[in-house]
Every structure is written in structure tokens, then in C-alpha cells.
């Protein structure tokens, strides 16, 4: 079975066959014989060429967060056919409006921008207090604030749109 | 005055720690829990557990009156406040006393004396203990503050008079930044402590944060249990602590300990407390403040001295004398603590609430896990991010670091992000291993660090694809484990088959 | 001669223990596993792991040639045998040496000298170390054995010359029982050790089993690390061990330690070893045998002395000198170990293989869990029943017992029966608390013990009915935990929604 | 809902209602308000009148093994109606032939009786070696050995009939 696995900017075709603990995995030119055991908790024991790895796999929406040997990877895995359909139209046209979404529930304690403000990368946008910590959110690219949907003091849920930059 | 039943006015790992001490001492332990905490570990570990109110701490773990009421109703004769919440609240200590409950901590007067950071500075000054240069009184008005700051010399720290835990604290490098920093610090102080008072201290360059543990009984006997180095911090909050400090030699230890004991005596202190100092590169030390409670990082002192600090707190509160003096306190080896927080160190330490789907905790030789969670537990967004503390002991610092690295590698938390990968990097860092610590350590080391470093990139791809493949039912993962033994483990006769 | 990669020729908790020590020392660890053990914890913990053969130990963990082959193929330069399996097999130690592998244990000659229990008795006799009265040579023929037994005086113990671990051992109270006991013991000895030779010792009345840990380096330096008391046994196998013994005072400790060191020196012993004694109520001690390997119960010595025995084994095998002498070995406090076995103590200690469906392991102050299992792991029927060892330390024996009781109460193993409930009863028993120990302790205490004691009978009914009610879907148990936070923990910008 | 719970020789009617963590349980005259939380591992947290219990429940065939506060109980739980049907015929008639069944897999190392032998309670019947232990099985009542189905050296599986006493 063929998948495309995307980590960071790099998409690679990964072919996998076998089952019941014994797999053959092909990434590019390289073939891996993998002896794998799962646990219900998402902890995998892998033996590859005698080397023992323990990998955690947390599946979130469309991405698997994998932790192995103290390193963390976010890997998006798609069936190869779906990946082709999704990307056939070519890369998405240039940057459009960007949306700051609350990544966790909390309370807005400070909003540093208002509609119409121009921001540069690194400018502070707002602060969410959660789990007794003040978490600052900064702009990752330049733009103009087109919408501010929250104000200081307001509670927010994970997934709420906080502000939009055009 | 013997204590028979303690209400633990806290939650999380410290509530579990206190309940364990009670259990070992044959003392009953009563837990309280907010609506968010019915499933918390401290509820399961306690002998009794009572609901205390809604999830926000102000309506539960900070609701002093309710807590005193539950303690009385449950027949408790003492209250342990842990750290945080009501631990340094003199009014709560008084309310306990008025209700006939022993407050397991210092007398209210000592809490007050040390809670006002400028008053504490004045006490230290009178005793001749060196202070970080700064004001001995709160500063009021921008003009007066500007003048005071100029006299101290920049950079200065703006600090809340009733502060603690890094709140209401701002570093000011130049006079232009002063007014803005003051506004922010006053605001934070007002909302965190209900008091906007501010004082100033000179900001030392890359100081070490070193603190001394003291124990004082009701008979006037005070001993210190050596120092802890807590220089590895993020956002003015400690992340890694150790004892002894790699920087402190026997002579400096004696001077620090002697200063700490004198401050405790001057405050008529009773029970466990911690005197904090900044130490500069030349070994000059400066009194910072005293914490009138058990510290998060108390276990490193325990593993080095062999003294159970919570057990000592219970004994002292029960009126027992310490029964030993300074020469009886002897350290052995080195202990290190790492805080396992539900935070993503690669995303600005953003909190990471959620359900712990998988959990494997390290153990084995000289590895201690002080935890408040279990597999299947959901980390609430209402409280702080501390899940557990991993503490190790070794014959020397190198052995302790190697052991901590081993323990962190064994620690698996699936479902929430944690500080573990960052702690692993700290243990491996040459500056940390060489003992070159300062409160600026993380800022200095952080920039080099990305999430994945690429050594295991292929393994990660394989694991992710495997998980998807199996979820699609293509491989039907491994043979199912053989079915467990389904018969009662009883030798001898079974009756006639039904 | 520095060791860089160790093959661990064992499984279960001791393999995990050794792998941890390697990891801390920066040494690579190679595991081996039988067909039954692919899912075992030691496989996951090691750097590398290789299959070694079918599940029966004779075809895997006892297959010396295969193991040496794997060690060579993996590029290991040393082999640690753990305990059991090949640990006291001189031929295996020789095979390692011939293959250029460092055997982490004593030289083959020392293993042989102590493996023959009558030869060991002769060495002790020559040194003037007291012996249990008995034969110094194997006894052959019923007639000669009867004569020897009469001379020693009844009751006598019939013991296998190559014995160990309680196998091939029989208590004989009267001459009429001798012939039958001999037959059984010889049969057991033949099948367990491949040699039916037998010797006789007088059976002492309720003796204590006390053993001394020794360390010897390749330069002739020998130290002892004090004693362990291992009197709580079932079926001649240890269940609870502690250090120091509550019965041994400083003078007796010195005499025992001195005798142990002399025996080690006489055997040209190198590495870690244990000299076992029986001690009678008057404090007379008698040499029993020497175990030429790490003991199961080594952690109690570690927690008291602060010395990491496995790390010392690695250092000594690597050619390093001990670097310290007898005066440098100083104990602090008391440590106790309890063996958590998959056995049903209320059904004649019947083994209880199966899948561990739920597991909560105690931790916190001075509690150590040396385990070979995890939640979801299936305990195989092919190997022994030891799942884990719980070890605690306390400032004194009462504190250690209280701590152990606390730890056992926290320990939850769902799916297999364990020794935990019995261990809890032992910790609570007045004789145990008073230090009135003997190898007959369990037999004396056992008769009083039933499974349920009735205090929580109603709670048990409620839990059982609740489980059934919920399984039938009538209550839809509790609210499901809130779904975990489903978004990547990354502050800042998210791209255009797809 | 009504159940009959049998622990040891004693059968008790237990009525339970409620759900989603809050239950009312009636045993005889006594009513218990129970706040219960399960975990998937079979570990239950119970709060009853403020007292906190942690109970393990392992379900085996027709019996629940419950461990609470260091005590172990084997409780058979049946719906009340089924219990009535099962027991309506009155108690089973006197002791019939009894069967020694292997409670765990292992190897027979010794058989101490042969067909026709009369045995008393406590007499040793056979030994099974498993997990490196020799486990002796003794007769719990007197009788005559009518069948011996195994011999020394033979491996057995859990559930195998080893011998029968009439």
C-alpha cells in the first residue's frame, strides 16, 4: 500500500506491506524490514535490523505526532491517490488572509492590535492566559489587521478565531 | 496536640505527596476537590475526599472559609496547605487557628513578616545579611521611582511587594522602559496579589538562584539542610533544581546556612521554610526573599539529607522538637529534580491540556517520580501545568545527570506535550554538565534547539505510516496477546461441571 | 579493556536493571529474547535486541553457544548474566572468555569452587569459619547416608551438592523419612543440576537467613557492604529482604563481614558475590554457601550504602580498581524489598500467568520499583513468577516498614494474582514489626490468614455489581473524559483553512 | 435493577439504580449513595459518604475478583431473575464424581495415585511444574480414584481434566 508522508516541507512516498507485526517499508530507494508491536496506549516497540526503538504516536486531526529518541516529528500521512488528487491543481496560490486560532482554551488578557494596524513578523498580537501562564502570540508574517474578534477579559475556546490579517 | 487527621488543602502532585506522608505516619488524610478534579489522583489516594466547589480556584482551592468548614465537618485536626493557593495566606492560617485547626506551617506573624518583601528586606538588613541593592520600602509615583532607579543603577528589576512565583516582575534595561514596565508590573501585582505595591532591585548579570532549606521547631531550634540551586528557569519559573549547588563550597554553604537560620530566627519562624539568595559569579550572595512554605523542589534536599521534609512538618506542627542539631544534618551525593509540565517547549512553552492516553513512568535505582497523574487522566485547563517531578540521586553530579538522562528517556507521556524533550536536551548540554548555570541559561541555550533534530526522521515516518496502515485494518497489528488465564487460581477440586 | 557494549544474557526485571546501569554508564546494551518475549520490557529498553530461540529456557536463555554467537555478531565486548539461567555456569564464563568476551562476574575457577557446595564448605572449614554441622563430602549409598545422618543428629537437611534456590532440598525429621527424602532430592537435583550428588547438614531450629554482600576487584581489594536479612521465605524462596538485619549489631556485623571477605579471598573471588549464613537465636553464625553472582535482593544494600552494585560490576569487569576501602563503606538507614510475584498466596502460591490489564505502580519518596512488566504485558508461563521488586528506604526500620505498607497499598495489578495482599499482611504483623524473623515465619503466620477479611465486604459487592451493571450498559459509566486537545500546540499563524 | 451477588456461601440481593457516575445501591436494608469512576484498566474510584476507595475488578468467566483495601473477594453476580431460575430446582443433589482440572498450563512432574486408590482429604494427588515452581495438588475430600488421565512428564493445558474421583 502506498502513502505520501509529509514532515515539514518534504513529502515522501512510503510503501508498506506485510502485517501481524512483520512489515516491509520502502522509502525512496531504501527498504526497511520492521518488526513492530503496538500497545493500546499508542506506544510502539520497533525492531529494525536489531536496533530497538520505542515510538509514541499521537494521532491528531490529520497529522501524527511521533516522539522517538527524544525527538518530535509531526507527520501528515495520506494515501498516495488522495495526495495526488489534493495536489494536482498545483500549489495553492500565494498567501491569502491568515487567521489566528486559539490553540487552547483560556482567557484573553491583552489585545495589542486593532483593525487597520499594520504588523510586522514578531509583533505581539495578543495574550491568552491558560493554566496559570500568560501566553503571548506574535505575528509570523507582515500584513494588515482586518478583523479583531476578541477583547481583553474574554474567555475563549480552543478553535475560536481570534483575529484575521489580510 | 498530636495530629490524627489532616485536611490537605491542595491538589495535584503536592497533595499526593502530603497524603503519602500522612499514610506513612499513620495519620488520616482528607482530600478536597473541585468539579474538575473528581478524577484526580489525590482524591483516590486520600482516606476521605469532599467536593469543595466549581473548577476555578477562586471558588474552590482558594475558598478559605469553605475549606475550614470541610475540615471541621470531616473531623480533621490540622490543615496542610501545600504550596501555592493558600499556603502563604496569613489570614487563612489565622482562620484555621480560630477554628481549632493546626495550620501546618509557620505562625501567621511570620507569614506576614516575610510576605511583605520590603519588610523582609529590612529584617535582613538589620541582621547584616547582604541584600541586592534596591529600595527598602515600596516606591510610589513615577518621579520618585525614576529617581530611585537611577540611584540603584540600571538594569533594575521591578518587583511586586507581595510577589512570588515570578508574577509582577519586570526587567528594565533603560530608563525609557521604566514607565511601561511599572504599569504592567503594577497591573499584574494588583490582579495576582490584590496589591499594586512595587519595589526596585538592581538586576544582577546572569546570577545564580540559590536557596537554603530551614527547619525550625516550636522550641527555638533552627537548622538548615543545605542549599538548592534553581537557576534553570523559563519565564522566571524553575524547571530544573539540584542539591547541593555545583557552585557552593563548604565555606559558602556555611555562610549561606548561617544567614538563612538567622533570618528564620529573627522572624520567629516555625516549621519548614526556604530562604532565597542570588549569588554572583564572585560568590557574593544577596538575600532575595523567604518562602514560608514547602517548596516544589523540596525532594532534592530530602534525597541528599535523608530527611523527610513533610514528615518533619507534621512532627513540628504536632509540637514535637526537632531532636537533632546542625551537626546531625549530613548530606550524601547529589540530587536533581526535573519538572514534567504539560507544556510544549518547542512552541513557546504553550500549555498543553488533554487526556494522557499512554503513560510509562521511569523507576529503578535512585529514581523518584512525584506525580499527580495516571494513565487515562485528563489534564485540566484550570490549574497549573505541573504533572510530575522526576527526581534522581547519584554519588556525584555526573552520576546524577546520567541517571536523570536515563530516566527522562524512559518517561513516556502520550496525549499531551511535555517538557521532557527539552529536559533531555538540558541534561545533554555541555554547559549544564559543567555546572555553568545561571538564570539566563535557557535563553542562552534555547535558540539552538529545534523540535526534530533529524537523527530519527526515517523511524518517525515509519511509525506514522504504520499507525495509519494499521488503522485502515491492512496489517491487523501483531498477534493479539494470548488470552489471559481464565480460571480461578485455586488448586484442588472443581465441582461437578454445570 | 574498557567495556563499550554489553550483551545482557537474561530477561525480566534483572535484564531491565542491568540495561539501566549500562545506559547510565554510557555503555551500549544488547538484549536477547525468546519467542515468548518479543513484547518483554527488556527488549524495549535495550539499544539492540535479537531473537535467541524458542520459549523454553533450555532453547534460548540457557543456550550458551547461541548467546555467545549473538554477542559476537552484535559487536558486544562483554556479557552480563544477571542471576539464574547461566549466571553460575563456569563453562559459560569460559566460553565467553574464549570468544574474547568479558564475563561480568567472577573467574570460572571461583564459580566452580563455590558451585560445589561441599567444596565450599571445605574452604570455609580451612579458614576456621563456623559451618552448620554436616558432611564435608557428598554422601553416597543409603547405608552410609543413614550413618552420617545419625552422627549429625536429626532433624537434618538433605541438600544437592550443586544446589541453589531451594531445589533438591528436603527437611528430614526422623530416620524413617530419610530414604524417601533422599530419592526425591536426588531426582530433583539430577533434573535441575544434571548431578544427583547429595550432602547433609543439621537442620537448625527457626534460623535466620543472613547474607553478606562482598565486592572484590582484580587487584585483590575486597570489601563487604554489610548484611541482608532474608528470613521471610516460602518454599525455601525469599519473599522479603532487608538491610541491615534487625538482629545484627555492629560487633556481629564485623565478624560476619570479616568471615565473608576471607572466604572471597580464599576463592580468589573477583566482582560482586554474596556469602550466606544461618544465624541462630544466640547469634552463632554458620557458613551456608556463596552465590557467585548478583542477588535478586541487591537493591536493599544499594539503598543503604549508596553504592550502585551493577555499576560496580561493570567497573570491576572493565579492570578498574574499587578505589575505596572498608572504612569508606558507610550505611544509612534501613531498606526493605518485597517481591511482587505472579502467584496466588491464598491458593498455595499457585503461579498466575496472564495479561496485566491494569497497572499502577507506587512511587514518591524513597520508593523504588524494579520491574520487568508494563500495562498490557502478558506474563508468560515459561519463566519464573517474579514481576517486580518494590524497595523502600527509611531512616529506621519502623519508617521503612510504614513506607513499604504505603507503597504496597498503592500498587495495583489487575489481571493476574500477586503476592501483594500477603506482603501487606506481613508488613502489618506484630512479629515482623518487632523483628522476630525466622525462615519459619510464613508457616507460623500463614494459618491465620484468609483471603477476604471482611472489613470491605460490602464495598466489594458494590464494585462487582456496578461492573456488571455498567457492562450491561445500564449506567453508561460516568461522563467520558473531555476529548483531548486536538490542535497542534503551535502559537502564531495557521494557514488558510482547507 | 436487581442482582444477586454471591460471595462465599452467602447470596445477597443487591439493587442498583442511577448512572453516569452517581448510583444508589441497596443491599438488604442498607442504602449506599455511590459516586464511582471507572478506568479502562478495571480500576474504580469510589466515594461513599466521603470515604475514598480504589477497587480493582477483574472479570473472569462467571465471577468478579474484587480487590479493595488489601482484601480480595470473589463475587458471582447474576441478574435476580436468572438466579431464581438457576436455583429453583433446589440445591444440587449430594457430591457426585469430582474432576481435577489443570488450573494453569504446565508439565506433570509426579502422579501420586492410580486408578482404584482410595484417597482422604489432604492426600497428595499430583504435581504440576509451571513457572519454575512445583505445585502440589491435594484431595479436598475422600473418594476413590476412578480415572487418571495423565502421567509424569506430560505437558498439560489449562482446563485439561487430569483425574476423576468417584
Coordinates of N, CA, C and O in Angstrom, one line a residue, chain A residues 35-37 41 45 47 50-52 54 60-61 92 94 96 98-103 125 137-140 158-159 163 165, chain C residues 33 38-39 42-51 374-376 485-498:
Chain A
X35 N 9.9 -5.0 12.5 CA 9.2 -5.9 13.5 C 8.6 -4.9 14.5 O 9.3 -4.2 15.2
X36 N 7.2 -4.8 14.4 CA 6.6 -3.7 15.3 C 5.5 -4.3 16.2 O 4.8 -5.2 15.8
X37 N 5.5 -3.8 17.4 CA 4.4 -4.2 18.3 C 3.8 -3.0 18.9 O 4.5 -2.1 19.3
X41 N -1.9 2.1 24.2 CA -1.7 3.5 24.6 C -1.0 4.3 23.5 O -0.7 5.5 23.7
X45 N 6.7 -0.6 20.0 CA 8.1 -1.1 20.0 C 8.4 -1.6 18.6 O 7.8 -2.4 18.0
X47 N 11.6 -3.1 16.1 CA 12.9 -3.6 16.0 C 13.3 -3.5 14.5 O 12.6 -4.1 13.6
X50 N 17.7 -5.2 14.3 CA 18.2 -5.4 15.6 C 18.2 -4.2 16.5 O 18.4 -4.4 17.7
X51 N 18.0 -3.0 15.9 CA 18.0 -1.9 16.8 C 16.6 -1.7 17.3 O 15.6 -1.8 16.6
X52 N 16.5 -1.4 18.6 CA 15.2 -1.3 19.3 C 14.8 0.2 19.5 O 15.6 1.0 20.0
X54 N 11.5 2.8 20.7 CA 10.1 2.9 21.3 C 9.6 4.2 20.8 O 10.2 5.3 21.0
X60 N -3.6 13.3 15.7 CA -4.4 14.5 15.9 C -5.0 14.9 14.5 O -4.2 15.0 13.5
X61 N -6.2 15.1 14.4 CA -6.8 15.5 13.2 C -6.1 14.8 12.0 O -6.2 13.6 11.8
X92 N -1.1 25.9 -4.0 CA -2.1 26.9 -3.7 C -1.5 28.3 -4.0 O -0.4 28.5 -3.7
X94 N -0.5 32.2 -3.9 CA 0.1 33.0 -2.9 C -0.6 33.1 -1.5 O -1.7 32.7 -1.4
X96 N -3.0 34.1 1.3 CA -4.3 34.8 1.4 C -4.4 35.4 2.8 O -3.4 35.5 3.5
X98 N -4.9 35.4 6.7 CA -4.4 34.4 7.7 C -5.2 34.6 9.0 O -5.6 35.8 9.3
X99 N -5.4 33.5 9.7 CA -6.4 33.5 10.8 C -5.6 33.0 12.0 O -5.0 32.0 12.0
X100 N -5.7 33.8 13.1 CA -5.1 33.3 14.4 C -6.2 32.6 15.2 O -7.2 33.2 15.5
X101 N -6.0 31.3 15.4 CA -7.0 30.5 16.1 C -6.4 30.2 17.5 O -5.3 29.9 17.6
X102 N -7.3 30.2 18.4 CA -6.9 29.8 19.8 C -6.5 28.4 19.8 O -7.3 27.5 19.5
X103 N -5.3 28.1 20.2 CA -4.8 26.7 20.2 C -5.2 26.0 21.5 O -5.1 24.8 21.6
X125 N 0.6 40.2 19.2 CA -0.8 40.4 18.8 C -1.7 40.4 20.0 O -2.5 41.3 20.3
X137 N 1.1 35.7 21.8 CA 1.1 35.3 20.4 C 1.6 36.4 19.5 O 1.1 37.5 19.7
X138 N 2.5 36.0 18.7 CA 3.1 37.0 17.8 C 2.8 36.8 16.4 O 2.6 35.6 16.0
X139 N 2.9 37.8 15.5 CA 2.7 37.6 14.1 C 3.9 36.9 13.5 O 5.1 37.1 13.9
X140 N 3.6 36.0 12.6 CA 4.7 35.2 12.0 C 5.1 35.9 10.6 O 6.1 35.5 10.0
X158 N -10.7 26.5 22.5 CA -9.8 26.1 21.5 C -10.6 26.1 20.2 O -11.7 25.6 20.1
X159 N -9.9 26.6 19.1 CA -10.5 26.7 17.8 C -11.2 28.0 17.5 O -11.5 28.2 16.3
X163 N -8.3 36.6 15.5 CA -8.2 37.8 14.6 C -7.7 37.3 13.3 O -7.2 36.2 13.1
X165 N -5.6 38.6 9.6 CA -4.8 39.6 9.0 C -4.8 39.3 7.5 O -4.7 38.2 7.0
Chain C
X33 N 16.0 -12.2 23.2 CA 14.7 -12.6 23.6 C 14.2 -13.9 23.0 O 14.6 -14.2 21.8
X38 N 9.1 -11.4 22.8 CA 9.2 -10.3 21.9 C 8.6 -9.0 22.5 O 9.2 -7.9 22.3
X39 N 7.6 -9.2 23.3 CA 6.9 -8.0 23.9 C 7.5 -7.6 25.3 O 7.0 -6.7 25.9
X42 N 12.4 -5.7 28.6 CA 13.9 -5.6 28.4 C 14.2 -5.4 26.9 O 15.2 -4.8 26.5
X43 N 13.4 -5.9 26.0 CA 13.6 -5.7 24.6 C 13.4 -4.3 24.2 O 14.1 -3.7 23.4
X44 N 12.4 -3.6 24.8 CA 12.1 -2.2 24.5 C 13.2 -1.3 25.1 O 13.4 -0.2 24.5
X45 N 13.7 -1.7 26.2 CA 14.6 -0.8 26.9 C 16.0 -0.8 26.3 O 16.8 0.1 26.5
X46 N 16.4 -2.0 25.7 CA 17.7 -2.1 25.2 C 18.0 -1.3 23.9 O 17.1 -0.8 23.3
X47 N 19.3 -1.1 23.6 CA 19.6 -0.4 22.4 C 19.4 -1.3 21.2 O 19.0 -0.9 20.1
X48 N 19.7 -2.6 21.4 CA 19.5 -3.6 20.3 C 18.9 -4.8 21.0 O 19.1 -5.0 22.2
X49 N 18.2 -5.6 20.2 CA 17.6 -6.8 20.7 C 17.5 -7.9 19.6 O 17.1 -7.6 18.5
X50 N 17.9 -9.1 19.9 CA 18.0 -10.2 18.9 C 17.2 -11.4 19.4 O 17.4 -11.8 20.6
X51 N 16.5 -12.1 18.5 CA 15.8 -13.3 18.9 C 16.8 -14.4 19.2 O 17.9 -14.4 18.5
X374 N 4.8 -4.1 32.2 CA 4.1 -2.9 32.0 C 2.6 -3.2 31.7 O 2.3 -4.4 31.6
X375 N 1.8 -2.2 31.7 CA 0.4 -2.4 31.5 C 0.2 -2.9 30.1 O 0.7 -2.4 29.1
X376 N -0.6 -4.0 30.0 CA -0.8 -4.7 28.7 C 0.1 -5.8 28.4 O -0.1 -6.6 27.5
X485 N -7.2 17.7 23.5 CA -6.9 18.9 22.7 C -6.5 18.5 21.4 O -5.5 17.8 21.2
X486 N -7.2 18.8 20.4 CA -7.0 18.2 19.1 C -6.2 19.1 18.1 O -6.2 18.9 16.9
X487 N -5.6 20.1 18.6 CA -4.9 21.0 17.7 C -3.4 21.0 18.0 O -3.0 20.9 19.1
X488 N -2.6 21.2 17.0 CA -1.2 21.3 17.2 C -0.9 22.4 18.1 O -1.4 23.5 18.0
X489 N 0.1 22.2 19.0 CA 0.4 23.2 20.0 C 1.4 24.2 19.5 O 2.5 24.2 19.9
X490 N 1.0 25.0 18.6 CA 1.9 25.9 18.0 C 1.3 27.3 17.9 O 0.3 27.4 17.3
X491 N 1.8 28.2 18.6 CA 1.2 29.5 18.6 C 1.5 30.2 17.3 O 2.3 29.8 16.5
X492 N 0.8 31.3 17.0 CA 1.1 32.0 15.8 C 0.0 31.7 14.7 O -1.1 31.4 15.0
X493 N 0.5 31.6 13.5 CA -0.4 31.6 12.4 C -0.8 30.2 11.9 O 0.1 29.3 11.9
X494 N -2.0 30.0 11.6 CA -2.4 28.8 10.9 C -2.7 29.2 9.4 O -3.2 30.3 9.2
X495 N -2.4 28.4 8.5 CA -2.6 28.7 7.1 C -4.1 28.8 6.7 O -5.0 28.7 7.6
X496 N -4.3 29.2 5.5 CA -5.7 29.3 5.0 C -6.5 28.0 5.3 O -5.9 26.9 5.0
X497 N -7.6 28.0 5.8 CA -8.4 26.8 6.1 C -8.6 26.0 4.8 O -8.9 26.6 3.8
X498 N -8.4 24.7 4.9 CA -8.6 23.9 3.7 C -10.0 23.7 3.4 O -10.8 23.4 4.3

